[in-house]
Coordinates of C-alpha atoms and ligand atoms in Angstrom, one line a residue:
M1 CA 130.9 236.2 7.6
T2 CA 134.0 234.2 8.4
D3 CA 135.5 234.2 11.9
M4 CA 132.4 236.0 13.2
R5 CA 133.1 237.8 16.6
V6 CA 129.9 239.3 17.8
V7 CA 127.8 240.2 20.9
F8 CA 124.0 239.8 21.3
L9 CA 122.5 242.3 23.7
G10 CA 118.9 242.5 24.8
P11 CA 116.5 242.3 27.7
P12 CA 115.6 238.9 29.3
G13 CA 113.3 237.0 26.9
A14 CA 114.3 239.1 23.8
G15 CA 115.1 235.9 21.9
K16 CA 118.9 236.0 22.2
G17 CA 119.3 232.3 22.9
T18 CA 116.8 231.3 20.2
Q19 CA 118.5 233.5 17.5
T20 CA 122.1 232.9 18.4
K21 CA 121.5 229.1 18.1
F22 CA 120.3 229.7 14.5
L23 CA 123.5 231.7 13.8
E24 CA 125.7 229.0 15.3
E25 CA 124.1 226.5 13.0
R26 CA 124.4 228.7 9.9
Y27 CA 127.9 230.1 10.5
G28 CA 129.7 227.5 12.6
A29 CA 130.8 230.2 15.1
C30 CA 130.6 229.1 18.7
Q31 CA 127.6 230.3 20.8
V32 CA 128.8 231.3 24.2
S33 CA 125.8 231.8 26.6
T34 CA 127.0 232.8 30.0
G35 CA 123.5 232.0 31.4
D36 CA 123.8 228.4 30.1
I37 CA 127.3 228.0 31.5
L38 CA 126.2 229.2 34.9
R39 CA 123.1 227.0 35.0
K40 CA 125.2 224.0 34.1
A41 CA 127.6 224.8 36.9
V42 CA 124.7 225.0 39.3
R43 CA 123.4 221.6 38.1
D44 CA 126.8 220.0 38.4
H45 CA 127.3 221.5 41.9
T46 CA 130.7 223.0 41.0
P47 CA 132.3 225.8 43.2
L48 CA 131.2 228.3 40.5
G49 CA 127.7 226.9 40.6
K50 CA 127.5 227.2 44.3
K51 CA 128.5 230.9 44.2
A52 CA 126.3 231.7 41.2
S53 CA 123.1 230.0 42.4
E54 CA 122.2 232.7 44.9
Y55 CA 122.4 235.4 42.3
L56 CA 120.5 233.4 39.6
D57 CA 117.7 232.6 41.9
K58 CA 117.1 236.3 42.7
G59 CA 117.6 237.4 39.1
E60 CA 120.7 239.5 40.1
L61 CA 124.0 239.6 38.2
V62 CA 126.9 237.4 39.2
P63 CA 129.8 239.6 40.1
D64 CA 131.9 241.0 37.3
D65 CA 135.2 239.5 38.3
I66 CA 133.7 235.9 38.3
M67 CA 132.1 236.6 34.9
L68 CA 135.3 238.0 33.3
N69 CA 137.4 235.1 34.4
L70 CA 134.8 232.7 33.1
V71 CA 134.6 234.3 29.7
A72 CA 138.4 234.8 29.4
E73 CA 138.8 231.1 29.9
R74 CA 136.0 230.1 27.5
L75 CA 137.2 232.3 24.7
R76 CA 140.6 230.7 24.9
E77 CA 139.1 227.3 24.1
R78 CA 139.8 225.9 20.7
D79 CA 136.2 226.0 19.4
C80 CA 136.2 229.8 19.7
E81 CA 139.2 230.2 17.3
K82 CA 136.8 230.2 14.3
G83 CA 134.6 232.9 15.8
F84 CA 132.1 233.3 18.7
I85 CA 128.6 234.7 19.4
L86 CA 128.4 236.1 22.9
D87 CA 124.9 235.7 24.3
G88 CA 124.2 237.4 27.7
F89 CA 127.7 238.8 28.1
P90 CA 128.8 241.6 28.6
R91 CA 126.0 242.8 30.9
T92 CA 127.7 245.8 32.7
V93 CA 130.0 248.5 31.5
A94 CA 132.8 246.9 33.6
Q95 CA 132.3 243.6 31.7
A96 CA 132.3 245.4 28.4
E97 CA 135.6 247.1 29.3
G98 CA 137.0 243.8 30.5
L99 CA 136.0 242.1 27.3
E100 CA 138.0 244.7 25.3
G101 CA 141.1 243.7 27.4
I102 CA 140.4 240.0 26.9
L103 CA 140.1 240.4 23.1
K104 CA 143.2 242.6 22.9
D105 CA 145.2 239.9 24.6
L106 CA 143.9 237.4 22.1
G107 CA 144.6 239.7 19.2
W108 CA 141.0 240.0 18.2
G109 CA 138.3 242.7 18.0
L110 CA 134.5 242.7 18.0
D111 CA 132.9 242.9 14.5
S112 CA 129.4 244.0 15.7
V113 CA 127.0 244.2 18.6
F114 CA 123.4 243.3 17.8
C115 CA 120.7 244.5 20.2
I116 CA 117.3 242.8 20.0
Q117 CA 114.6 245.2 21.2
V118 CA 111.3 244.0 22.6
P119 CA 108.8 245.8 24.8
Q120 CA 108.0 244.6 28.4
G121 CA 104.6 243.1 27.7
V122 CA 106.0 240.8 25.1
I123 CA 108.9 239.8 27.3
I124 CA 106.6 238.6 30.1
R125 CA 104.5 236.5 27.8
R126 CA 107.6 234.9 26.3
L127 CA 109.4 234.1 29.6
S128 CA 106.4 232.7 31.4
G129 CA 105.8 230.1 28.7
R130 CA 109.5 229.2 28.1
R131 CA 110.5 225.6 28.4
S132 CA 114.2 224.4 28.0
C133 CA 115.6 221.0 27.2
R134 CA 117.6 219.5 30.1
K135 CA 119.7 217.5 27.7
C136 CA 120.6 219.7 24.7
G137 CA 119.4 223.2 25.8
S138 CA 116.9 223.6 22.9
L139 CA 114.3 226.3 23.6
Y140 CA 110.5 226.0 23.3
H141 CA 107.4 228.0 24.3
T142 CA 104.1 226.5 25.4
V143 CA 102.2 228.7 23.0
F144 CA 104.5 230.3 20.4
N145 CA 106.8 227.3 19.8
P146 CA 105.4 224.2 21.4
P147 CA 107.3 220.8 21.2
R148 CA 105.6 218.1 19.1
R149 CA 105.2 215.9 22.2
E150 CA 104.4 217.8 25.4
G151 CA 107.2 217.9 27.9
F152 CA 109.8 216.4 25.6
C153 CA 112.4 217.9 23.2
D154 CA 111.9 217.4 19.4
R155 CA 115.6 217.2 18.8
C156 CA 116.9 214.7 21.5
D157 CA 113.8 213.6 23.4
G158 CA 115.2 215.1 26.6
G159 CA 112.8 216.3 29.3
L160 CA 111.7 219.9 29.2
Y161 CA 111.7 222.1 32.3
Q162 CA 110.8 225.7 33.4
R163 CA 113.7 227.8 34.6
Q164 CA 113.6 228.8 38.2
D165 CA 114.1 232.5 37.3
D166 CA 111.1 232.5 34.9
L167 CA 108.7 232.9 37.9
E168 CA 106.8 236.2 37.8
E169 CA 108.6 238.0 40.6
T170 CA 112.0 237.0 39.4
I171 CA 111.2 238.2 35.9
A172 CA 110.4 241.6 37.3
A173 CA 113.7 241.7 39.2
R174 CA 115.6 240.7 36.0
L175 CA 113.9 243.5 34.0
R176 CA 115.0 246.1 36.7
V177 CA 118.5 244.8 36.6
F178 CA 118.6 245.0 32.8
E179 CA 117.4 248.6 32.8
K180 CA 119.8 249.7 35.4
Q181 CA 123.0 247.7 34.7
T182 CA 122.8 246.5 31.1
S183 CA 120.9 249.1 29.1
P184 CA 123.9 251.6 29.4
L185 CA 125.8 249.2 27.0
V186 CA 123.6 250.3 24.1
D187 CA 125.3 253.8 24.3
F188 CA 128.6 252.3 25.1
Y189 CA 128.6 250.3 21.8
R190 CA 126.9 253.0 19.8
K191 CA 129.7 255.4 20.6
R192 CA 132.2 252.8 19.3
G193 CA 130.2 252.4 16.1
L194 CA 129.5 248.7 16.7
L195 CA 125.8 248.8 17.5
K196 CA 123.1 247.4 15.2
E197 CA 119.5 247.4 16.4
I198 CA 117.1 244.7 15.5
N199 CA 113.3 244.8 16.1
G200 CA 112.5 241.7 18.1
V201 CA 108.7 241.8 17.8
G202 CA 107.3 239.2 15.5
S203 CA 107.5 235.4 15.0
V204 CA 110.7 233.5 15.6
E205 CA 111.1 233.1 11.8
Q206 CA 110.6 236.8 11.1
I207 CA 113.2 237.7 13.7
R208 CA 115.5 235.0 12.3
S209 CA 115.3 236.7 8.8
R210 CA 116.0 240.1 10.4
V211 CA 119.0 238.7 12.3
F212 CA 120.5 237.0 9.3
Q213 CA 120.0 240.1 7.2
A214 CA 121.6 242.4 9.9
V215 CA 124.6 240.0 10.2
G216 CA 124.9 239.8 6.4
E217 CA 124.9 243.6 6.1
A218 CA 127.4 244.0 8.9
A219 CA 129.8 241.7 7.1
A220 CA 129.4 243.3 3.7
Ligands
AP5_1 P1 120.6 234.4 30.8 O1 120.4 233.0 30.7 O2 121.5 235.1 29.9 O3 119.1 235.1 30.8 P2 118.6 236.4 30.1 O4 119.5 237.4 29.5 O5 117.7 236.9 31.1 O6 118.0 236.0 28.8 P3 117.0 234.8 28.6 O7 117.8 233.5 28.5 O8 115.9 234.8 29.7 O9 116.3 235.2 27.3 P4 116.7 235.2 25.8 O10 116.8 236.6 25.3 O11 117.8 234.3 25.5 O12 115.3 234.6 25.1 P5 115.0 233.1 24.6 O13 115.6 233.0 23.3 O14 115.3 232.1 25.7 O15 121.0 234.8 32.3 C1 120.4 234.2 33.4 C2 121.0 234.7 34.7 O16 122.4 234.3 34.7 C3 121.1 236.2 35.0 O17 119.9 236.7 35.6 C4 122.3 236.3 35.9 O18 122.0 236.0 37.2 C5 123.2 235.3 35.3 N1 124.2 235.8 34.3 C6 124.2 235.4 33.0 N2 125.2 236.2 32.3 C7 125.7 237.0 33.2 C8 126.7 238.0 33.1 N3 127.3 238.3 32.0 N4 127.0 238.8 34.2 C9 126.3 238.5 35.4 N5 125.4 237.6 35.6 C10 125.1 236.8 34.5 O19 113.4 233.3 24.4 C11 112.6 233.4 25.5 C12 111.3 232.6 25.2 O20 110.6 233.2 24.2 C13 111.5 231.1 24.8 O21 110.4 230.3 25.3 C14 111.4 231.2 23.2 O22 110.9 230.0 22.7 C15 110.4 232.3 23.1 N6 110.6 233.2 21.9 C16 111.8 233.6 21.4 N7 111.7 234.4 20.3 C17 110.3 234.5 20.1 C18 109.5 235.1 19.2 N8 110.0 235.9 18.2 N9 108.1 235.0 19.3 C19 107.6 234.2 20.3 N10 108.3 233.6 21.2 C20 109.7 233.7 21.1

């Protein structure tokens, strides 16, 4: 697929970040993770980070107007001209409608929306063992995908950390938010004929094959 312009939907811990990184490597399209952008802003103590941190810590969504401005700016950057993979955006119907306006202004449309589906029990196991690299953002899991050297990234040797919102009570809040605010997007995109569902249960490699196959079929 050239100039891929796609969205990845799915509950917390579905594997969106893991799989969209593989797609970025394979297709050269830019992975835009709103969660990563917000966490970096928090780390850098920017005005956006200060506003966002109260929502992130509680597992709630950052307000739509902030998110829409952030994504509108990001998609105008040069590296998105050759395509983008949105990971974690949109997350509300208002964001999805706003995205249509942003893309119209840029003269683009969405090719497909992929939804990774995973049941709750699997999600909790995945999130409670997740570790992320502070330096390059690579994702690991203490059991399913451990690093070669405990506590350090295989790719860049950066230190690994556990996300603040991966604590048990915050995971439960994020799942409730997903059900209420984000799951209506499945119907939203189904009605537009853009939705492709992917079974997210299985090993990282199995899901990677399914994702590549779904992306390939969507492009054919
Ligand atoms: P965000 O960072 O987007 O979090 P999320 O959607 O909750 O998704 P996750 O990053 O938790 O999971 P993932 O699906 O990417 O799974 P991953 O690949 O890491 O958002 C965080 C917060 O930012 C939100 O709560 C909100 O406050 C704010 N925010 C972000 N976007 C926003 C927006 N648009 N509007 C408003 N607010 C916004 O995998 C998880 C773990 O499982 C890893 O350890 C991985 O190694 C492991 N794993 C992955 N696949 C498998 C597999 N097949 N088998 C076994 N283990 C696996």
